[in-house]
Amino acid sequence: MLKNFINITLRNILGQKGFSFINIFGLALGMAVVILIALFIRNELSYDKFHEKHDRIFRLISNDPADKNSFAGTPAPLGTAMKENFPDIVDYVRLIDTSGVIKYKDKIFYETRILMADNSIFAIFTFPLIKGDAKTALENKDSIVITESMAKKYFPGEEPMGKILNLNDRSDLKVTGVTPDVPVNSHFHFDFIIPFKRIGNQDNWGAWNYFTYLLLHKSISAGKLKEKFENWAKQFDNKNYFSSLSFKHIYYQPITRIHFQYDRYNMEPAFDGKYIRIFGAIALVILILACINFMNLSTARASSRAKEIGVKKVVGASQLKLIKQFIGESVLLAFIAHMIAVILVQLVLPVFNNFSARNLSIDYSDPVFVLGILGLILFTGVISGSYPAFVLSSFKVANVLKSGKEGGNRSLARDILVVFQFTMAIVLMIGTIIISRQLNFLRSTNLGFNMKDVINIPLKSRDLVKKASILKKEFLRVPGVESVSANGYVPTGMNQHQSVWWEEQQESEKTGMWVISIDRDFMATLQIKMIEGKDFVKKFKSEGANTNAYVLNESAVKHIGWKTALGKAFSIYGQERRGPIVGVTEDFHFRSLHHSIDPCAMIVQDEYGRHLSLRINTPDPKATINALRNKWKELVPHLEFDYYFLEDNYNKLYRSEIKSGRLIIYFTLLCIFIACLGLFGLASFLARQKTKEIGIRKVFGASVSTITRGLTGKFIRLVIVANVISWPIAFFVLNNWLKNFTYRIDINIWAFLLAALLSFIISLFTVGYQSIKAAMTNPIDTLRYE
């Protein structure tokens, strides 16, 4: 019986090769997209779930995580104070990422993934030690834990335990532990861990620069702890500076949600969680479009199987048995399509991984994947085959045996399916246009400063930071270098949010501001306009490294309520870094356009800055960069020359949107292709059905254009209906998406008109080819045997 069923199915496939190809290939494309997106979504949702206690680990964050202005920085003493006052907290750990030069014998490397952490990191997170004791690995201030990769890099063929690594030519650190490399699906990665206790002044409540994680008891929820914490904060009176009022806004963010906090500062770039839903919806739409193609072509081909159905009913086949047969055929087709889909996914995965910076793979030993594939096959087979099965099995014996075809009219259902296909395709086209415009707006809007032609050179050690003035002078001698600034501004690394003080400040006015370390050449290099203190460079006299002076942005001055700020006293961390305000700048977007411009204080110190920003003005940037590289080798022979363009770094703030937007464009094109594939097959079949009618019309004088209009007119009307339905859907979805941006474009009518025009062109091209081909057929060929 099964053999007979398979033979009939294969005979039907081979008997209609063109339509079978469209059905199978369309289903394969749809299933391939579903598999690819499912692998991607599963990977995103798995972030940080490898930690055994992930359901009890929370990160402290200021303001509701749903608020895009929330901030994850906390003061260093907060974790200690909370553990001492709340028995519901099992433990806490403070983290901050840094970089530096690591040296072992003749091996010298600049490492960017150095993590400073409390020893409790191993009790809270699942980072097991291969070597060493997790309870004491970071107890000693001069200890260091390394990953397996770093053990092989620095100590190939040697025992790493007990070896001494030098950090920044200042500290000798003893290797006290080796841990496996951090899994890919972690929201932060490291190659080295050094003790948090190396940070000085850990009692400072004014520096909100550290990430604090809590491990809670199983019996307490984050919501209950927040309520207890707020009650405690009202009574808490620290003896330093920062007011307890700010603690009312502390929230507890589950560790599994950190990866999706894409528009805030994290240790690593995150992913915009809303694209999980968007990609899932796109996968479902594409799969449904492929199923609709199957339905349309199967019902359109009903007449070719009418006699088969009639004969089977005569010999006793019930409608239920026929339904099972046709659904079984579609499931078998779905299985064949699945095999093609898996091949397509394997071919595309390397390109997709490279583009998305992921490491996705198909694991056939994973029961979840196997069950998912079986579910996909059954879902696709049943959905795509159910409607044709009910249509074909309902044919009446008398009609099909008398005329060889079924007498009912099934075109309305096909029309509805075609409208649905083009509705989804048009929504995606409009979405692609709006998303592309918004991303271009983010990259092209006036930021209030000029990043173009500015390169940043990291100063990789404390010694280089101290030599910043020497490096500046030498680089200024390089042809093509216009100005140089030593500063701490990196767009993707804005984690300096400090408590501030100003003269005549009231207790209720205590607050924090973003802080950037700059030198006197910062404004000129980044071409930031000054409102007050344009000549502060000449007037400000540095009396050494400890001299403090400040430049505020316009928002900071408005926040304080001053009419003029020049000469007023200002400080960060309380009053110990007190100094005069020597300038006020126009507001500039030092963070991404997801955020409004917040108050910002710039501390002017000529001998501080972890980066050199160089504005170059030359027709040959490569020659200037090569000259800078040669100058670096002269001055810093033991370290490689490293640089990046500031503009590229700023664009990383939109990496999630840019990559997701491009993926949406690719999936939209695929969606349009699948819709066109089905429309092409349907137009081809309907044109073939009307071959004799076209021949008779031509005999009676009908022109090619008249016949073509007759064949294409119906499809054009369907596309018009699809546009009417799709426009309000697209507006609603895109308007909600744009609400995530503080600075956004307006949704203009021309985007909808352009999508409508494209839909008409695509449908005309797809249907028109078959229509013209049918209209130009010689009537002698079609009527010869009549």
XYZ file of C-alpha atoms in Angstrom, residues 45-672:
628
model
C 17.629 33.119 23.402
C 20.312 30.839 24.828
C 22.555 33.704 25.995
C 23.819 33.231 29.567
C 21.640 30.185 30.171
C 24.723 27.996 30.474
C 25.177 29.404 33.990
C 23.742 26.815 36.373
C 22.165 29.537 38.550
C 21.078 31.832 35.720
C 17.502 32.076 37.050
C 18.829 33.615 40.297
C 21.465 35.978 38.877
C 20.500 39.645 38.458
C 22.421 42.745 37.409
C 21.774 45.992 39.219
C 20.622 48.746 36.896
C 19.432 52.302 37.442
C 15.878 52.885 36.215
C 13.558 50.357 34.643
C 15.384 48.193 32.055
C 12.514 48.965 29.663
C 13.593 52.617 29.805
C 16.270 53.182 27.165
C 17.905 55.770 29.415
C 18.499 53.180 32.129
C 22.124 52.677 33.100
C 23.914 49.578 34.412
C 26.734 51.341 36.246
C 26.792 51.166 40.052
C 29.183 52.473 42.729
C 31.780 50.028 44.033
C 30.511 49.827 47.665
C 26.890 49.084 46.712
C 27.223 45.295 46.454
C 28.982 45.044 49.821
C 26.367 47.226 51.533
C 23.485 45.233 50.075
C 24.891 41.857 51.112
C 25.480 43.137 54.643
C 21.898 44.380 54.953
C 19.912 41.767 53.043
C 20.128 38.087 53.981
C 18.181 37.296 50.777
C 21.388 37.994 48.814
C 23.660 34.945 48.685
C 26.582 36.785 47.131
C 27.582 39.614 44.812
C 30.326 40.252 42.285
C 31.615 43.491 40.735
C 32.980 43.533 37.212
C 34.698 46.054 34.975
C 36.503 45.401 31.724
C 39.850 46.931 30.895
C 42.838 46.449 28.613
C 46.598 46.455 28.909
C 49.943 45.089 27.797
C 50.635 41.545 28.963
C 54.238 40.353 28.885
C 55.873 36.966 29.463
C 59.559 36.668 28.534
C 59.756 37.742 24.873
C 55.992 37.557 24.304
C 54.363 41.006 24.452
C 50.709 41.513 23.472
C 48.137 44.239 23.921
C 45.104 42.461 25.370
C 41.622 43.995 25.247
C 39.666 41.344 27.167
C 40.910 41.776 30.724
C 38.235 41.511 33.377
C 38.541 42.856 36.909
C 36.330 40.836 39.262
C 35.777 39.736 42.826
C 36.682 36.156 43.672
C 32.951 35.424 43.972
C 32.747 35.408 40.161
C 33.342 31.648 40.257
C 30.612 31.069 42.855
C 27.990 33.074 40.947
C 28.791 32.338 37.306
C 29.542 28.931 35.822
C 33.174 29.483 34.864
C 34.746 26.265 36.173
C 38.492 26.167 36.762
C 40.448 23.440 35.000
C 43.391 24.244 37.232
C 43.453 26.098 40.516
C 41.057 26.566 43.416
C 37.987 28.667 42.606
C 37.598 29.681 46.262
C 41.011 31.357 46.450
C 42.071 32.021 42.845
C 41.583 35.803 43.108
C 42.091 36.292 46.831
C 45.636 37.563 46.387
C 45.884 41.027 44.862
C 48.748 39.912 42.605
C 47.013 36.872 41.108
C 45.575 36.317 37.634
C 43.276 33.689 36.083
C 43.643 32.946 32.379
C 41.668 31.006 29.785
C 42.840 27.888 27.966
C 43.507 29.890 24.805
C 45.754 32.314 26.664
C 47.577 29.422 28.366
C 48.426 28.040 24.927
C 49.315 31.516 23.632
C 51.746 32.469 26.405
C 52.881 29.068 27.697
C 52.852 26.580 24.813
C 54.006 23.222 26.094
C 54.513 24.621 29.610
C 52.622 24.372 32.862
C 50.885 27.783 33.278
C 50.186 27.518 37.000
C 52.570 29.626 39.045
C 53.977 31.475 36.048
C 54.377 35.265 36.270
C 52.722 37.622 33.759
C 53.629 41.307 33.721
C 50.825 43.840 33.292
C 51.605 47.251 31.805
C 55.267 47.091 32.912
C 54.015 47.776 36.447
C 52.651 44.639 38.071
C 53.804 41.022 38.199
C 50.811 38.718 38.475
C 50.952 35.034 39.342
C 48.770 32.587 37.387
C 46.515 30.968 39.975
C 43.870 29.427 37.727
C 42.973 28.311 34.217
C 39.382 28.302 32.979
C 37.871 27.081 29.687
C 37.210 29.756 27.071
C 33.980 31.609 27.713
C 31.061 30.201 25.674
C 30.015 32.226 22.661
C 26.533 32.797 24.056
C 27.720 34.924 26.976
C 26.993 38.656 27.234
C 30.634 39.220 28.224
C 33.902 37.453 27.444
C 37.361 37.573 28.938
C 40.838 36.167 28.423
C 42.200 37.253 31.812
C 40.670 37.919 35.225
C 42.503 40.031 37.780
C 41.292 40.846 41.319
C 38.825 43.704 41.695
C 40.667 44.690 44.869
C 43.401 46.184 42.668
C 41.047 49.135 42.126
C 41.729 51.902 44.626
C 39.182 53.853 46.653
C 36.479 51.173 46.694
C 34.468 53.194 49.218
C 33.653 55.907 46.673
C 29.869 56.205 46.249
C 30.205 58.829 43.531
C 31.658 56.717 40.706
C 28.869 54.695 39.074
C 31.256 52.804 36.775
C 31.030 49.164 37.822
C 28.719 46.310 36.921
C 27.283 44.658 40.033
C 25.626 41.221 39.905
C 23.652 39.580 42.712
C 22.947 35.919 43.391
C 19.599 35.668 45.200
C 18.232 32.933 47.411
C 15.635 30.719 45.762
C 13.001 31.993 48.177
C 13.197 35.653 47.152
C 12.126 37.358 43.931
C 13.723 40.448 42.440
C 10.456 42.349 42.913
C 10.293 41.644 46.646
C 13.971 42.510 47.077
C 13.435 45.833 45.276
C 10.674 46.750 47.704
C 12.884 45.892 50.697
C 15.772 47.775 49.167
C 13.782 50.968 48.621
C 12.625 50.959 52.234
C 16.229 50.511 53.372
C 17.502 53.224 50.986
C 15.226 55.806 52.602
C 17.012 55.211 55.890
C 20.477 54.745 54.427
C 22.840 57.680 54.919
C 26.304 57.048 53.516
C 29.099 59.056 55.026
C 30.645 59.949 51.696
C 28.858 61.980 49.064
C 26.173 60.345 47.029
C 22.570 60.818 48.121
C 20.462 57.787 48.886
C 17.637 59.301 46.819
C 19.101 57.779 43.635
C 18.751 54.281 45.042
C 14.981 54.479 44.692
C 15.497 53.829 40.994
C 17.583 50.658 41.291
C 16.168 47.676 39.358
C 17.197 44.051 39.109
C 17.769 42.857 35.575
C 17.760 39.074 34.921
C 21.068 38.005 33.424
C 19.283 36.322 30.512
C 17.872 39.720 29.421
C 21.156 41.633 29.335
C 22.008 40.451 25.823
C 18.911 42.261 24.524
C 19.684 45.638 26.134
C 21.229 46.723 22.864
C 21.006 50.518 23.134
C 22.800 50.843 26.475
C 26.434 50.482 27.345
C 27.394 46.863 28.012
C 30.740 45.142 28.153
C 30.003 43.884 24.644
C 27.548 44.919 21.914
C 24.097 43.457 22.494
C 21.233 42.525 20.184
C 17.931 44.322 19.751
C 15.401 41.841 21.126
C 12.523 43.149 19.031
C 14.178 41.685 15.938
C 13.605 38.227 17.424
C 9.883 38.782 16.905
C 10.418 40.422 13.514
C 12.556 37.570 12.178
C 10.164 34.999 13.603
C 7.259 36.720 11.857
C 9.220 36.899 8.581
C 10.045 33.175 8.779
C 6.386 32.335 9.333
C 5.253 34.622 6.495
C 7.758 33.139 4.043
C 6.739 29.585 4.980
C 3.048 30.447 4.592
C 3.747 32.051 1.197
C 5.439 28.850 0.064
C 2.450 26.850 1.322
C 0.062 29.185 -0.498
C 1.962 28.558 -3.727
C 1.390 24.862 -3.176
C -2.323 25.382 -2.478
C -2.862 27.611 -5.509
C -1.081 25.345 -7.949
C -2.683 22.208 -6.539
C -6.221 23.584 -6.834
C -5.448 25.078 -10.255
C -4.315 21.636 -11.422
C -7.489 20.035 -10.070
C -8.854 19.223 -13.520
C -5.775 17.158 -14.414
C -6.564 14.789 -11.519
C -10.350 14.846 -11.818
C -10.645 11.470 -13.603
C -8.287 9.822 -11.095
C -10.495 11.023 -8.243
C -13.692 9.962 -10.049
C -12.437 6.438 -10.686
C -11.285 6.038 -7.068
C -14.667 7.141 -5.794
C -16.430 4.676 -8.129
C -14.403 1.759 -6.743
C -15.293 2.763 -3.191
C -12.735 5.330 -1.971
C -14.230 7.567 0.714
C -13.626 11.309 0.956
C -11.638 10.781 4.180
C -9.377 8.282 2.457
C -8.763 10.731 -0.410
C -8.015 13.521 2.060
C -5.439 11.298 3.755
C -3.909 10.491 0.362
C -3.526 14.123 -0.715
C -2.209 15.277 2.664
C 0.171 12.330 2.603
C 1.380 13.433 -0.832
C 2.011 16.970 0.414
C 3.870 15.643 3.493
C 6.055 13.541 1.190
C 6.711 16.613 -0.949
C 7.527 18.538 2.222
C 10.007 15.812 3.199
C 11.715 16.071 -0.193
C 11.703 19.872 0.135
C 13.217 19.544 3.623
C 16.205 17.614 2.264
C 16.808 20.369 -0.279
C 16.290 23.009 2.446
C 18.946 21.457 4.682
C 21.416 21.496 1.787
C 20.611 25.176 1.137
C 21.103 26.012 4.822
C 24.471 24.252 4.917
C 25.579 26.226 1.859
C 24.386 29.563 3.262
C 25.472 29.127 6.907
C 29.150 30.156 6.451
C 28.086 33.398 4.756
C 25.352 34.013 7.332
C 27.742 33.370 10.238
C 30.299 35.749 8.785
C 27.703 38.464 8.302
C 25.967 38.075 11.673
C 29.151 37.386 13.696
C 27.648 34.149 14.971
C 28.773 30.535 14.971
C 25.568 28.716 14.069
C 25.586 25.069 13.019
C 23.158 22.204 12.503
C 23.478 19.541 15.181
C 21.750 16.374 13.997
C 22.356 14.734 17.386
C 20.292 17.434 19.100
C 16.834 15.956 19.840
C 15.294 19.446 19.913
C 16.537 20.099 16.367
C 15.334 16.696 15.101
C 11.892 17.159 16.656
C 11.768 20.685 15.252
C 12.524 19.427 11.740
C 9.867 16.709 12.000
C 7.392 19.296 13.252
C 8.310 21.622 10.374
C 7.775 18.847 7.817
C 4.395 17.897 9.269
C 3.315 21.527 9.664
C 4.308 22.416 6.105
C 2.825 19.250 4.644
C -0.491 19.488 6.472
C -0.941 23.269 5.993
C -0.007 23.226 2.303
C -1.970 20.055 1.548
C -5.104 20.501 3.647
C -7.026 22.905 1.407
C -6.201 21.116 -1.888
C -7.081 17.810 -0.202
C -10.546 19.002 0.776
C -11.083 20.596 -2.647
C -9.978 17.580 -4.680
C -11.700 15.015 -2.493
C -15.028 16.871 -2.773
C -15.303 16.402 -6.554
C -18.615 14.775 -7.601
C -18.274 11.517 -9.521
C -20.920 12.316 -12.138
C -19.318 15.641 -13.073
C -15.744 14.456 -13.350
C -16.559 11.277 -15.331
C -18.865 13.146 -17.696
C -16.649 16.148 -18.517
C -13.236 15.170 -17.198
C -13.200 18.152 -14.860
C -14.908 19.418 -11.745
C -17.670 21.887 -12.304
C -17.291 24.135 -9.256
C -15.580 27.495 -9.228
C -12.516 27.595 -6.945
C -11.026 30.860 -8.194
C -12.234 32.988 -5.258
C -10.134 31.056 -2.760
C -7.091 31.318 -5.033
C -7.660 35.057 -5.368
C -7.750 35.450 -1.582
C -4.483 33.543 -1.256
C -2.804 35.649 -3.948
C -3.969 38.837 -2.176
C -2.536 37.533 1.088
C 0.790 36.780 -0.594
C 1.152 40.240 -2.036
C -0.112 41.908 1.134
C 2.735 40.351 3.105
C 5.264 41.135 0.359
C 4.154 44.800 0.182
C 4.308 45.180 3.989
C 7.885 43.903 3.901
C 8.752 46.219 0.977
C 7.427 49.266 2.834
C 9.269 48.117 5.947
C 12.509 47.769 4.023
C 12.195 51.302 2.619
C 11.427 52.876 6.029
C 14.133 50.914 7.865
C 16.729 51.847 5.243
C 15.774 55.528 5.523
C 16.009 55.448 9.330
C 19.427 53.782 9.251
C 20.671 56.327 6.721
C 19.307 59.084 8.957
C 21.250 57.710 11.925
C 24.477 57.718 9.922
C 24.017 61.085 8.230
C 22.374 63.363 10.805
C 24.336 66.272 12.246
C 25.833 65.074 15.548
C 27.194 68.412 16.669
C 30.778 67.340 16.023
C 32.743 66.094 13.046
C 34.083 62.532 13.156
C 35.033 62.424 9.503
C 38.778 61.952 8.921
C 39.471 61.406 12.638
C 41.444 58.331 13.638
C 41.920 57.056 17.170
C 45.133 55.435 18.376
C 44.770 53.538 21.690
C 47.464 54.281 24.256
C 48.013 50.735 25.427
C 49.745 51.248 28.751
C 50.002 53.727 31.613
C 53.475 54.693 30.435
C 52.093 55.651 27.032
C 49.347 57.692 28.692
C 52.052 59.613 30.542
C 53.909 60.144 27.264
C 50.777 61.449 25.497
C 52.174 64.988 25.175
C 55.361 63.673 23.532
C 53.378 61.481 21.118
C 51.140 64.438 20.245
C 54.109 66.626 19.312
C 55.692 63.898 17.195
C 52.474 63.034 15.360
C 51.816 66.696 14.586
C 55.025 66.654 12.566
C 53.631 63.960 10.252
C 52.414 65.496 6.957
C 48.621 65.410 6.732
C 47.980 65.538 10.493
C 45.994 68.670 11.289
C 45.441 68.349 15.047
C 45.868 65.803 17.850
C 43.981 65.346 21.116
C 44.592 62.981 24.035
C 41.198 62.066 25.496
C 39.041 59.324 26.897
C 36.123 59.580 24.472
C 35.143 56.340 22.745
C 31.519 56.316 21.484
C 31.042 52.606 22.240
C 32.619 52.890 25.686
C 30.622 55.614 27.441
C 30.571 54.092 30.907
C 31.690 57.139 32.934
C 28.628 58.345 34.827
C 29.779 60.210 37.934
C 28.223 62.133 40.763
C 28.934 65.861 40.365
C 29.071 68.938 42.575
C 28.813 72.627 41.744
C 28.963 75.748 43.850
C 25.770 76.646 45.684
C 24.406 73.167 44.998
C 21.424 72.222 47.137
C 21.087 68.811 48.789
C 18.071 67.969 46.595
C 20.075 68.828 43.444
C 22.650 66.077 43.869
C 22.848 64.178 40.621
C 25.155 62.436 38.188
C 26.434 63.359 34.735
C 28.277 61.696 31.929
C 31.972 62.498 32.199
C 34.557 62.608 29.390
C 38.271 63.160 29.934
C 39.679 65.593 27.381
C 42.650 67.847 26.754
C 42.689 71.438 25.475
C 42.825 70.257 21.820
C 39.711 68.099 22.000
C 37.270 70.758 20.741
C 39.447 71.708 17.784
C 40.103 68.102 16.781
C 36.450 67.057 16.843
C 35.290 70.504 15.677
C 32.844 71.026 18.547
C 31.459 74.557 18.717
C 31.951 76.606 21.882
C 29.231 78.830 23.361
C 31.396 80.232 26.145
C 35.142 80.200 26.634
C 36.204 80.000 22.996
C 39.678 81.073 24.009
C 39.879 78.799 27.045
C 42.900 77.082 25.481
C 44.919 80.256 25.854
C 43.576 81.240 29.263
C 43.639 77.878 31.003
C 47.011 77.391 32.679
C 47.770 73.860 33.788
C 49.738 73.572 36.982
C 50.483 69.889 36.520
C 48.644 66.594 36.238
C 46.458 67.341 39.263
C 45.045 70.581 37.877
C 41.320 70.285 37.247
C 39.222 72.385 34.898
C 35.865 71.631 33.342
C 33.944 72.216 30.143
C 30.174 71.581 30.268
C 27.760 71.010 27.455
C 24.730 73.236 27.021
C 22.371 70.650 28.563
C 24.454 70.531 31.767
C 24.276 74.307 32.175
C 20.510 74.277 31.614
C 20.141 71.406 34.081
C 21.959 73.374 36.773
C 20.013 76.522 35.931
C 22.911 78.914 35.265
C 22.767 81.768 32.783
C 26.549 81.725 32.536
C 28.948 79.042 33.743
C 32.425 80.489 33.178
C 34.543 80.666 36.308
C 32.105 78.791 38.535
C 33.413 75.934 40.679
C 32.607 72.393 39.618
C 33.741 68.902 40.563
C 33.191 65.180 40.087
C 33.342 62.613 42.930
C 32.328 65.259 45.457
C 34.622 68.261 45.972
C 38.019 66.607 45.992
C 38.520 67.303 42.245
C 37.241 70.846 42.378
C 38.127 73.234 39.570
C 36.790 76.135 37.488
C 34.486 75.867 34.480
C 36.487 77.234 31.559
C 34.074 76.636 28.687
C 30.592 75.616 27.515
C 29.968 73.718 24.279
C 26.954 73.398 22.086
C 25.167 70.089 22.643
C 26.579 67.183 20.668
C 25.525 63.540 20.456
C 28.251 61.821 22.443
C 25.954 58.761 22.665
C 23.780 57.117 20.023
C 20.632 58.721 18.635
C 18.592 56.234 20.640
C 19.076 58.700 23.497
C 18.453 62.371 23.967
C 21.449 64.563 24.786
C 22.105 64.340 28.514
C 24.160 66.694 30.710
C 27.852 66.061 30.137
C 30.923 67.303 31.987
C 34.352 67.248 30.356
C 37.330 67.312 32.667
C 40.350 69.017 31.103
C 43.662 67.334 31.902
C 46.591 67.708 29.558
C 48.318 64.591 30.828
C 45.448 62.161 30.721
C 43.804 60.297 27.873
C 43.620 56.660 26.893
C 43.384 57.530 23.184
C 44.950 59.928 20.744
C 42.457 61.402 18.286
C 44.113 62.679 15.109
C 42.340 64.786 12.514
C 43.954 64.175 9.158
C 43.605 66.402 6.117
C 45.293 64.796 3.162
C 44.440 63.552 -0.329
C 46.306 60.319 0.493
C 45.126 58.949 3.884
C 47.032 55.677 3.407
C 50.341 57.500 3.093
C 49.614 59.499 6.257
C 48.662 56.354 8.181
C 51.829 54.602 7.001
C 53.866 57.602 8.151
C 52.137 57.435 11.536
C 52.905 53.730 11.730
C 56.600 54.382 11.058
C 56.653 57.154 13.668
C 55.008 54.772 16.172
C 57.685 52.148 15.535
C 60.334 54.725 16.357
C 58.660 55.839 19.574
C 57.060 52.573 20.730
C 59.032 49.731 19.133
C 57.765 47.027 21.517
C 54.045 47.435 20.633
C 52.154 47.105 17.367
C 50.572 50.186 15.831
C 46.815 50.011 16.229
C 44.216 52.514 15.038
C 40.590 52.845 13.998
C 38.449 55.558 12.460
C 36.245 57.283 15.021
C 33.352 57.251 12.554
C 33.514 53.440 12.315
C 33.475 53.163 16.084
C 30.414 55.406 16.324
C 28.591 53.352 13.683
C 28.999 50.293 15.908
C 26.334 51.852 18.105
C 23.885 50.927 15.346
C 25.399 47.559 14.462
C 22.311 45.699 15.665
C 19.989 47.807 13.498
C 22.292 47.848 10.475
C 22.797 44.085 10.353
C 19.188 43.312 11.200
C 18.025 45.834 8.607
C 20.136 44.182 5.945
C 18.797 40.761 6.896
C 15.254 42.109 6.597
C 16.104 43.386 3.102
C 17.459 39.963 2.074
C 14.443 38.158 3.520
C 12.102 40.629 1.815
C 13.702 39.902 -1.548
C 13.312 36.198 -0.860
C 9.692 36.728 0.122
C 9.034 38.604 -3.139
